[in-house]
Each structure stands twice: as structure tokens, then as C-alpha cells.
């Protein structure tokens, strides 16, 4: 039996070595994040177009999103029983600095940042109590961000999220890397990252918890992650089909109905590979149809005239339950899910040896 310990996240501590992955748009908001935090994990709100339901979203997306950050953090806090609440903010987002600074104002305990390397995240959170963590996928990307923060900011991450090739949504790998990294080969990559992290821990005399993510959906997968040397795990897909998840019921049902052969790799307008459930929407994309819509100015590097569809609109359709006209991001093993559960039930399956309740 593996003896688990909670995580130190900045000035806060979790009771479980578990972080809930951020899922946008509208999948992991205050409801899911608060529920996970109440059970002893770290709940994560996705900042990606978080204000899509605000009345002024179409006219001023940034203003709507910044306002919604406060609403969702307050909601999560009310549900969390004093637990740890963070926010996932993609570096590719237009207005990235504004989102980070607003999350700090809203009082989040930590910020996790991927979809590119968050090179200036320390500058945007300087002077606050918010812990910060980059998301990396390879030893090379980990080396770049650790070296940059060390040289420019004399700082190490409060923790590091290592997201593997079985993760859902946008992936930090090329298609070639996705084919290259078998489970055994990726374990070696994780070990290389851990070795690299240790050099910075020794330099600063401080611990950098390493959180392993991607395809962790069972007790066995969790134990594998800890056996490699991870300090914690990040889980996302398993929480989609919970009662507390902020997604529409139709979105959850799409996971339950998905077959193994339905899970596919897609090319996102973000410019990165992504993993999703194959549906009529993706059939249109594969046929070369251009799906027109209003630009929501979500990405810094996006030319509406060159992309096949708007990533924001496709994910909003998913969040609202229009699943056949939406991009349904998911993890590699989403097809294994067969029922709706509670957050507590999922956590007890991942950590069956923990006390009945952590709260």
C-alpha cells in the first residue's frame, strides 16, 4: 500500500495529493472545483472564455470573462469547505496577463498555466500569495521554463504539472511525439524531468512537487504515477461525468456513450493537436467544410480567415449541450466511463485507502 501525503501549494495544503484538471469552456467552473476542494483535493476553474454566459460576452469578451472569474471563484469558495482553489489560464489566450492579474485579485490559491510556456507568469503574480505552476510535457519544455524562471526571476515553480500523451484537450506534443511515446517511453521521460527538477530543488533548497497528469483514471494508474516518483496526480476526464461537474448533461452523456474507436486526435485552430470524441462536427471539419461564426478574439495568434472553425464557438456548443455541433474534448480513456458518479465516489476509487471523508 502506498502511503499518500497531501500537497503543499504555496501557503496552502491539500489533504489529498490530487489536483483536478482545468477544462474549458464551461466544464470546470466553480461547481466542480468547489466540490473537489471540499473532498480534500485542489479544485481548478478554467479561465478559458469563462464569461461565455454573460450578457455582454459577444460585445466585450474580455470584460465578461474578467467579471466571471470573480463569480466562479466565489462560488467555488462557498462550496469548498475551506479547501484549495486554483485557476487554469492558457498562455495562448488573448489578454493572458489581464486574466492572471484578475485571478490574483479574485484570491485564487494558485495558477496553473500551459498551452505554451508561461515565461512571464512570475512577473504577473509578483507580490501576491498565489502559487504558480507551469504545465510541461517533455524534459525539453521543463528545462526551458525552469532555466528561464531561474535566470530572469530567481524563482522556481511552486509545483510542476507534467501532462502526458493520454491527456484530453490540447496536447503539448507533436503528432510524431504522440506516436513515439509508449507508456514505457514516457515513464523514462518523466524520470528525466524528475532528475532535472532535483537539480533546481538542490540549488534553491526547496521542494518542487511534481504532479503527473494524462490518462490517470483509476487506483492502478494513480499508483503507477506515484511509483515513478510523482508527488501528486492531476485528474480531469473522470470528473466530467460527475453530478457536480459544470458541463451540460448532454456533454456528460456523450462521454458515457463514446466507444474506444470514437476517441481521436484532431488539429485544433490553436495550432496544437487535441484529443476529442468523434462526432458530426468533426465529420464536417474532415470534409473540409469551413464553419463560420463571429470571432471572439480568444487567441493571440489566430487568423479567422485561415481556420476551419472557431475553437471558442465549438467549445461553447459543447458546454451548452449541443454535442453534435461541438468539439468534445476528452482524455484517451473517456470511453471507459459508463455512469454518472459524484466527485466523492470518483476520489474514493482513486484513493480507496484514504479515510472515508477528508473534510
Tab-separated table of C-alpha atoms in Angstrom:
chain	number	residue	atom	x	y	z
A	1	UNK	CA	0.000	0.000	0.000
A	2	UNK	CA	1.370	3.409	-0.992
A	3	UNK	CA	1.335	5.982	1.806
A	4	UNK	CA	-0.075	9.161	0.321
A	5	UNK	CA	0.546	12.683	1.573
A	6	UNK	CA	-1.194	15.915	0.707
A	7	UNK	CA	0.392	18.627	-1.414
A	8	UNK	CA	1.976	21.901	-0.381
A	9	UNK	CA	0.691	24.506	-2.808
A	10	UNK	CA	2.260	27.824	-1.927
A	11	UNK	CA	0.966	28.647	1.557
A	12	UNK	CA	-1.863	26.103	1.369
A	13	UNK	CA	-2.025	22.344	1.854
A	14	UNK	CA	-4.335	19.758	0.361
A	15	UNK	CA	-5.329	16.619	2.223
A	16	UNK	CA	-5.067	14.524	-0.931
A	17	UNK	CA	-2.213	14.510	-3.493
A	18	UNK	CA	-4.780	15.384	-6.148
A	19	UNK	CA	-5.358	18.304	-8.481
A	20	UNK	CA	-8.459	18.412	-10.661
A	21	UNK	CA	-7.534	19.369	-14.207
A	22	UNK	CA	-8.865	22.574	-15.713
A	23	UNK	CA	-11.339	22.056	-18.549
A	24	UNK	CA	-12.774	24.832	-20.684
A	25	UNK	CA	-15.047	26.179	-21.894
A	26	UNK	CA	-17.530	25.946	-19.025
A	27	UNK	CA	-16.681	22.377	-17.957
A	28	UNK	CA	-14.683	23.034	-14.805
A	29	UNK	CA	-16.131	26.122	-13.176
A	30	UNK	CA	-16.902	26.916	-9.547
A	31	UNK	CA	-19.221	23.937	-9.050
A	32	UNK	CA	-16.727	21.202	-9.876
A	33	UNK	CA	-13.722	22.999	-8.409
A	34	UNK	CA	-15.529	23.633	-5.127
A	35	UNK	CA	-16.667	20.012	-4.867
A	36	UNK	CA	-13.157	18.624	-5.415
A	37	UNK	CA	-11.682	21.069	-2.897
A	38	UNK	CA	-14.317	20.078	-0.329
A	39	UNK	CA	-13.172	16.456	-0.648
A	40	UNK	CA	-9.535	17.304	0.051
A	41	UNK	CA	-8.133	17.816	-3.440
A	42	UNK	CA	-7.254	21.040	-5.233
A	43	UNK	CA	-10.132	22.329	-7.362
A	44	UNK	CA	-9.349	24.124	-10.614
A	45	UNK	CA	-11.502	26.612	-12.529
A	46	UNK	CA	-10.757	27.052	-16.227
A	47	UNK	CA	-10.428	30.694	-17.270
A	48	UNK	CA	-10.961	29.877	-20.949
A	49	UNK	CA	-13.867	32.090	-22.067
A	50	UNK	CA	-15.234	31.752	-18.542
A	51	UNK	CA	-17.803	34.513	-19.112
A	52	UNK	CA	-19.472	32.952	-22.150
A	53	UNK	CA	-22.878	33.133	-20.463
A	54	UNK	CA	-22.520	36.817	-19.546
A	55	UNK	CA	-24.926	39.136	-21.460
A	56	UNK	CA	-22.069	41.321	-22.749
A	57	UNK	CA	-19.841	38.429	-23.856
A	58	UNK	CA	-20.264	38.984	-27.609
A	59	UNK	CA	-19.647	42.731	-27.336
A	60	UNK	CA	-16.717	42.627	-24.905
A	61	UNK	CA	-15.437	39.092	-24.205
A	62	UNK	CA	-12.508	40.223	-22.052
A	63	UNK	CA	-14.694	42.314	-19.739
A	64	UNK	CA	-17.232	39.497	-19.417
A	65	UNK	CA	-14.531	36.956	-18.672
A	66	UNK	CA	-12.777	39.057	-16.048
A	67	UNK	CA	-16.088	39.611	-14.268
A	68	UNK	CA	-16.924	35.903	-14.367
A	69	UNK	CA	-13.590	34.988	-12.784
A	70	UNK	CA	-14.743	36.591	-9.533
A	71	UNK	CA	-18.170	34.940	-9.705
A	72	UNK	CA	-16.775	31.448	-10.211
A	73	UNK	CA	-14.080	31.802	-7.548
A	74	UNK	CA	-16.718	32.977	-5.053
A	75	UNK	CA	-18.923	30.009	-5.980
A	76	UNK	CA	-16.053	27.575	-5.528
A	77	UNK	CA	-15.091	29.090	-2.190
A	78	UNK	CA	-18.652	28.730	-0.904
A	79	UNK	CA	-18.624	25.023	-1.733
A	80	UNK	CA	-15.035	24.187	-0.837
A	81	UNK	CA	-15.251	23.974	2.978
A	82	UNK	CA	-12.017	25.943	3.187
A	83	UNK	CA	-10.284	23.835	0.543
A	84	UNK	CA	-7.724	24.854	-2.056
A	85	UNK	CA	-8.948	26.616	-5.219
A	86	UNK	CA	-6.889	27.440	-8.300
A	87	UNK	CA	-7.298	28.555	-11.881
A	88	UNK	CA	-6.018	27.213	-15.201
A	89	UNK	CA	-5.063	30.023	-17.583
A	90	UNK	CA	-3.746	29.218	-21.059
A	91	UNK	CA	-0.776	31.307	-22.187
A	92	UNK	CA	-2.235	31.320	-25.720
A	93	UNK	CA	-5.221	33.359	-24.574
A	94	UNK	CA	-5.559	36.917	-25.798
A	95	UNK	CA	-5.135	39.144	-22.745
A	96	UNK	CA	-3.229	36.483	-20.795
A	97	UNK	CA	-1.676	38.990	-18.379
A	98	UNK	CA	-5.085	40.517	-17.603
A	99	UNK	CA	-6.527	37.093	-16.781
A	100	UNK	CA	-3.662	36.262	-14.456
A	101	UNK	CA	-3.851	39.573	-12.618
A	102	UNK	CA	-7.645	39.284	-12.271
A	103	UNK	CA	-7.332	35.747	-10.880
A	104	UNK	CA	-4.901	37.098	-8.293
A	105	UNK	CA	-7.387	39.842	-7.385
A	106	UNK	CA	-10.092	37.192	-7.031
A	107	UNK	CA	-7.939	35.460	-4.452
A	108	UNK	CA	-7.123	32.127	-6.074
A	109	UNK	CA	-4.629	29.977	-4.195
A	110	UNK	CA	-2.703	29.018	-7.315
A	111	UNK	CA	-2.488	29.412	-11.072
A	112	UNK	CA	-1.635	26.585	-13.472
A	113	UNK	CA	-0.609	27.637	-16.961
A	114	UNK	CA	0.004	25.728	-20.186
A	115	UNK	CA	-0.816	25.827	-23.934
A	116	UNK	CA	2.597	27.366	-24.379
A	117	UNK	CA	5.240	28.199	-21.800
A	118	UNK	CA	4.237	30.829	-19.195
A	119	UNK	CA	7.585	32.593	-19.232
A	120	UNK	CA	6.372	35.804	-17.548
A	121	UNK	CA	3.891	34.319	-15.092
A	122	UNK	CA	6.124	35.217	-12.094
A	123	UNK	CA	6.007	38.896	-13.084
A	124	UNK	CA	2.216	38.932	-13.246
A	125	UNK	CA	1.795	37.334	-9.807
A	126	UNK	CA	4.669	39.104	-8.066
A	127	UNK	CA	3.751	40.315	-4.590
A	128	UNK	CA	0.754	38.013	-4.249
A	129	UNK	CA	0.214	34.788	-2.320
A	130	UNK	CA	-0.850	32.899	-5.450
A	131	UNK	CA	1.302	29.847	-6.120
A	132	UNK	CA	2.269	29.315	-9.759
A	133	UNK	CA	2.889	26.203	-11.820
A	134	UNK	CA	3.739	25.666	-15.485
A	135	UNK	CA	2.384	22.694	-17.418
A	136	UNK	CA	5.057	20.829	-19.369
A	137	UNK	CA	5.074	17.615	-21.368
A	138	UNK	CA	8.735	16.876	-22.057
A	139	UNK	CA	12.118	17.235	-20.395
A	140	UNK	CA	12.962	19.855	-23.014
A	141	UNK	CA	9.987	22.099	-22.201
A	142	UNK	CA	10.605	21.653	-18.469
A	143	UNK	CA	14.233	22.658	-18.951
A	144	UNK	CA	13.295	25.794	-20.880
A	145	UNK	CA	10.846	27.123	-18.286
A	146	UNK	CA	12.916	26.184	-15.230
A	147	UNK	CA	16.029	27.777	-16.706
A	148	UNK	CA	14.146	30.918	-17.750
A	149	UNK	CA	12.471	31.478	-14.373
A	150	UNK	CA	15.761	30.817	-12.598
A	151	UNK	CA	17.721	33.250	-14.751
A	152	UNK	CA	15.167	36.075	-15.054
A	153	UNK	CA	13.197	35.835	-11.814
A	154	UNK	CA	15.464	33.856	-9.469
A	155	UNK	CA	12.457	31.645	-8.838
A	156	UNK	CA	11.333	28.049	-9.119
A	157	UNK	CA	7.733	26.872	-9.650
A	158	UNK	CA	5.649	26.194	-6.552
A	159	UNK	CA	4.845	22.918	-8.289
A	160	UNK	CA	5.147	21.462	-11.779
A	161	UNK	CA	2.428	19.698	-13.786
A	162	UNK	CA	3.732	17.069	-16.217
A	163	UNK	CA	0.976	16.307	-18.706
A	164	UNK	CA	1.395	13.079	-20.637
A	165	UNK	CA	0.229	11.970	-24.104
A	166	UNK	CA	-3.026	10.413	-22.859
A	167	UNK	CA	-4.415	13.733	-21.639
A	168	UNK	CA	-7.548	15.350	-23.009
A	169	UNK	CA	-7.984	18.632	-24.829
A	170	UNK	CA	-4.929	20.414	-26.218
A	171	UNK	CA	-1.749	18.357	-26.030
A	172	UNK	CA	1.825	19.540	-25.652
A	173	UNK	CA	3.119	17.087	-28.242
A	174	UNK	CA	3.524	16.886	-31.979
A	175	UNK	CA	1.737	14.045	-33.792
A	176	UNK	CA	5.106	12.347	-34.165
A	177	UNK	CA	5.698	12.518	-30.411
A	178	UNK	CA	2.243	11.086	-29.722
A	179	UNK	CA	3.176	8.078	-31.834
A	180	UNK	CA	6.632	7.820	-30.289
A	181	UNK	CA	5.735	7.908	-26.615
A	182	UNK	CA	4.570	4.496	-25.477
A	183	UNK	CA	3.772	4.187	-21.768
A	184	UNK	CA	7.249	2.835	-21.040
A	185	UNK	CA	8.995	5.507	-23.078
A	186	UNK	CA	7.011	8.258	-21.397
A	187	UNK	CA	7.895	6.894	-17.973
A	188	UNK	CA	11.525	7.432	-18.926
A	189	UNK	CA	10.681	10.990	-19.985
A	190	UNK	CA	9.035	11.596	-16.609
A	191	UNK	CA	12.121	10.245	-14.847
A	192	UNK	CA	14.263	12.664	-16.874
A	193	UNK	CA	12.021	15.544	-15.787
A	194	UNK	CA	12.238	14.444	-12.152
A	195	UNK	CA	16.043	14.321	-12.404
A	196	UNK	CA	16.065	17.828	-13.869
A	197	UNK	CA	13.723	19.114	-11.155
A	198	UNK	CA	16.002	17.733	-8.468
A	199	UNK	CA	18.875	19.938	-9.650
A	200	UNK	CA	16.731	23.039	-9.119
A	201	UNK	CA	15.488	21.769	-5.757
A	202	UNK	CA	19.093	21.397	-4.651
A	203	UNK	CA	20.006	24.850	-5.962
A	204	UNK	CA	17.152	26.571	-4.125
A	205	UNK	CA	16.960	24.248	-1.128
A	206	UNK	CA	13.255	23.836	-1.636
A	207	UNK	CA	10.858	21.171	-2.856
A	208	UNK	CA	9.128	21.379	-6.242
A	209	UNK	CA	6.176	18.946	-6.113
A	210	UNK	CA	5.736	17.194	-9.451
A	211	UNK	CA	2.165	16.407	-10.475
A	212	UNK	CA	1.654	13.773	-13.160
A	213	UNK	CA	-1.327	14.115	-15.500
A	214	UNK	CA	-2.803	12.391	-18.526
A	215	UNK	CA	-4.792	9.167	-18.544
A	216	UNK	CA	-4.916	8.760	-14.764
A	217	UNK	CA	-8.387	7.349	-14.225
A	218	UNK	CA	-8.050	4.542	-11.675
A	219	UNK	CA	-6.326	3.448	-8.495
A	220	UNK	CA	-3.864	1.423	-10.575
A	221	UNK	CA	-2.943	4.404	-12.772
A	222	UNK	CA	-2.571	6.600	-9.705
A	223	UNK	CA	-0.245	4.075	-8.066
A	224	UNK	CA	1.825	3.873	-11.260
A	225	UNK	CA	2.261	7.641	-11.180
A	226	UNK	CA	3.425	7.594	-7.566
A	227	UNK	CA	5.721	4.641	-8.191
A	228	UNK	CA	7.546	6.610	-10.906
A	229	UNK	CA	8.196	9.369	-8.373
A	230	UNK	CA	5.331	11.840	-8.777
A	231	UNK	CA	4.228	13.747	-5.684
A	232	UNK	CA	0.646	14.026	-6.877
A	233	UNK	CA	-1.725	13.400	-9.760
A	234	UNK	CA	-3.938	15.606	-11.886
A	235	UNK	CA	-7.260	14.102	-12.976
A	236	UNK	CA	-9.728	15.701	-15.391
A	237	UNK	CA	-11.725	13.304	-17.589
A	238	UNK	CA	-13.033	11.232	-14.681
A	239	UNK	CA	-14.615	14.342	-13.164
A	240	UNK	CA	-16.592	15.274	-16.292
A	241	UNK	CA	-19.227	12.617	-15.614
A	242	UNK	CA	-19.857	13.676	-12.033
A	243	UNK	CA	-23.036	15.220	-10.723
A	244	UNK	CA	-21.112	18.293	-9.639
A	245	UNK	CA	-19.385	18.957	-12.976
A	246	UNK	CA	-20.481	22.214	-14.589
A	247	UNK	CA	-20.929	20.619	-18.039
A	248	UNK	CA	-24.356	20.117	-19.611
A	249	UNK	CA	-25.980	16.684	-19.083
A	250	UNK	CA	-25.701	16.014	-22.830
A	251	UNK	CA	-21.936	16.527	-22.659
A	252	UNK	CA	-21.626	14.001	-19.859
A	253	UNK	CA	-23.818	11.547	-21.752
A	254	UNK	CA	-21.544	11.844	-24.801
A	255	UNK	CA	-18.694	10.505	-22.651
A	256	UNK	CA	-20.792	7.613	-21.419
A	257	UNK	CA	-21.882	6.703	-24.963
A	258	UNK	CA	-18.401	7.029	-26.506
A	259	UNK	CA	-16.667	3.924	-27.798
A	260	UNK	CA	-12.919	3.367	-27.868
A	261	UNK	CA	-12.837	3.929	-31.631
A	262	UNK	CA	-14.620	7.281	-31.204
A	263	UNK	CA	-11.647	8.859	-29.426
A	264	UNK	CA	-9.448	10.651	-31.938
A	265	UNK	CA	-6.681	13.207	-32.394
A	266	UNK	CA	-7.727	16.462	-34.043
A	267	UNK	CA	-5.881	19.536	-35.226
A	268	UNK	CA	-7.107	22.481	-33.215
A	269	UNK	CA	-7.238	26.062	-34.534
A	270	UNK	CA	-4.909	26.802	-31.618
A	271	UNK	CA	-2.240	25.058	-33.691
A	272	UNK	CA	-1.832	22.097	-31.363
A	273	UNK	CA	-3.064	18.516	-31.554
A	274	UNK	CA	-6.060	17.786	-29.359
A	275	UNK	CA	-7.998	14.718	-28.268
A	276	UNK	CA	-11.755	14.606	-28.706
A	277	UNK	CA	-14.808	12.412	-29.293
A	278	UNK	CA	-15.566	11.952	-32.981
A	279	UNK	CA	-18.980	13.331	-33.969
A	280	UNK	CA	-20.852	15.053	-36.800
A	281	UNK	CA	-18.977	18.287	-36.161
A	282	UNK	CA	-15.618	16.630	-36.770
A	283	UNK	CA	-17.006	14.893	-39.860
A	284	UNK	CA	-17.715	18.347	-41.313
A	285	UNK	CA	-14.200	19.508	-40.442
A	286	UNK	CA	-12.714	16.397	-42.062
A	287	UNK	CA	-14.691	17.088	-45.249
A	288	UNK	CA	-13.054	20.496	-45.391
A	289	UNK	CA	-16.162	22.487	-44.542
A	290	UNK	CA	-15.479	25.910	-43.051
A	291	UNK	CA	-17.762	26.558	-40.117
A	292	UNK	CA	-18.295	30.298	-39.949
A	293	UNK	CA	-19.037	32.289	-36.806
A	294	UNK	CA	-18.254	35.570	-35.115
A	295	UNK	CA	-14.679	35.984	-33.876
A	296	UNK	CA	-14.480	36.050	-30.071
A	297	UNK	CA	-10.856	37.295	-30.010
A	298	UNK	CA	-9.837	34.436	-27.739
A	299	UNK	CA	-6.351	33.682	-29.082
A	300	UNK	CA	-3.377	35.920	-29.665
A	301	UNK	CA	-2.302	34.092	-32.806
A	302	UNK	CA	-5.456	33.394	-34.748
A	303	UNK	CA	-6.454	34.461	-38.250
A	304	UNK	CA	-10.230	33.870	-38.629
A	305	UNK	CA	-9.826	33.710	-42.379
A	306	UNK	CA	-7.466	30.740	-42.209
A	307	UNK	CA	-9.016	28.452	-39.577
A	308	UNK	CA	-11.742	25.855	-40.286
A	309	UNK	CA	-13.761	26.760	-37.205
A	310	UNK	CA	-13.696	28.925	-34.088
A	311	UNK	CA	-12.404	26.998	-31.085
A	312	UNK	CA	-14.427	29.180	-28.712
A	313	UNK	CA	-17.698	28.614	-30.536
A	314	UNK	CA	-17.073	24.864	-30.841
A	315	UNK	CA	-16.416	24.536	-27.109
A	316	UNK	CA	-19.343	26.769	-26.122
A	317	UNK	CA	-21.627	24.474	-28.108
A	318	UNK	CA	-20.207	21.571	-26.083
A	319	UNK	CA	-20.736	23.336	-22.764
A	320	UNK	CA	-24.344	24.104	-23.697
A	321	UNK	CA	-25.069	20.503	-24.660
A	322	UNK	CA	-25.293	20.870	-28.445
A	323	UNK	CA	-22.948	17.906	-28.731
A	324	UNK	CA	-23.296	17.089	-32.433
A	325	UNK	CA	-22.240	20.611	-33.392
A	326	UNK	CA	-19.412	20.873	-30.893
A	327	UNK	CA	-15.816	19.944	-30.191
A	328	UNK	CA	-15.935	17.379	-27.377
A	329	UNK	CA	-12.506	17.321	-25.776
A	330	UNK	CA	-11.729	14.233	-23.687
A	331	UNK	CA	-8.932	12.041	-22.350
A	332	UNK	CA	-7.722	8.885	-24.111
A	333	UNK	CA	-9.730	6.576	-21.877
A	334	UNK	CA	-13.002	8.524	-21.718
A	335	UNK	CA	-14.697	5.549	-23.394
A	336	UNK	CA	-14.234	3.512	-20.215
A	337	UNK	CA	-16.711	5.678	-18.286
A	338	UNK	CA	-20.139	4.088	-18.005
A	339	UNK	CA	-22.087	6.084	-15.419
A	340	UNK	CA	-22.638	9.361	-13.640
A	341	UNK	CA	-20.980	9.458	-10.220
A	342	UNK	CA	-20.320	12.003	-7.503
A	343	UNK	CA	-16.961	13.685	-7.007
A	344	UNK	CA	-16.631	11.818	-3.724
A	345	UNK	CA	-17.150	8.449	-5.438
A	346	UNK	CA	-14.503	9.182	-8.058
A	347	UNK	CA	-11.998	10.237	-5.419
A	348	UNK	CA	-12.672	7.121	-3.316
A	349	UNK	CA	-11.963	4.972	-6.365
A	350	UNK	CA	-8.675	6.775	-6.964
A	351	UNK	CA	-7.694	6.704	-3.280
A	352	UNK	CA	-9.567	3.807	-1.662
A	353	UNK	CA	-7.176	3.611	1.281
A	354	UNK	CA	-7.795	7.180	2.360
A	355	UNK	CA	-10.257	7.925	5.199
A	356	UNK	CA	-13.931	7.865	4.193
A	357	UNK	CA	-14.027	11.653	4.101
A	358	UNK	CA	-11.185	14.125	4.161
A	359	UNK	CA	-13.307	17.087	5.163
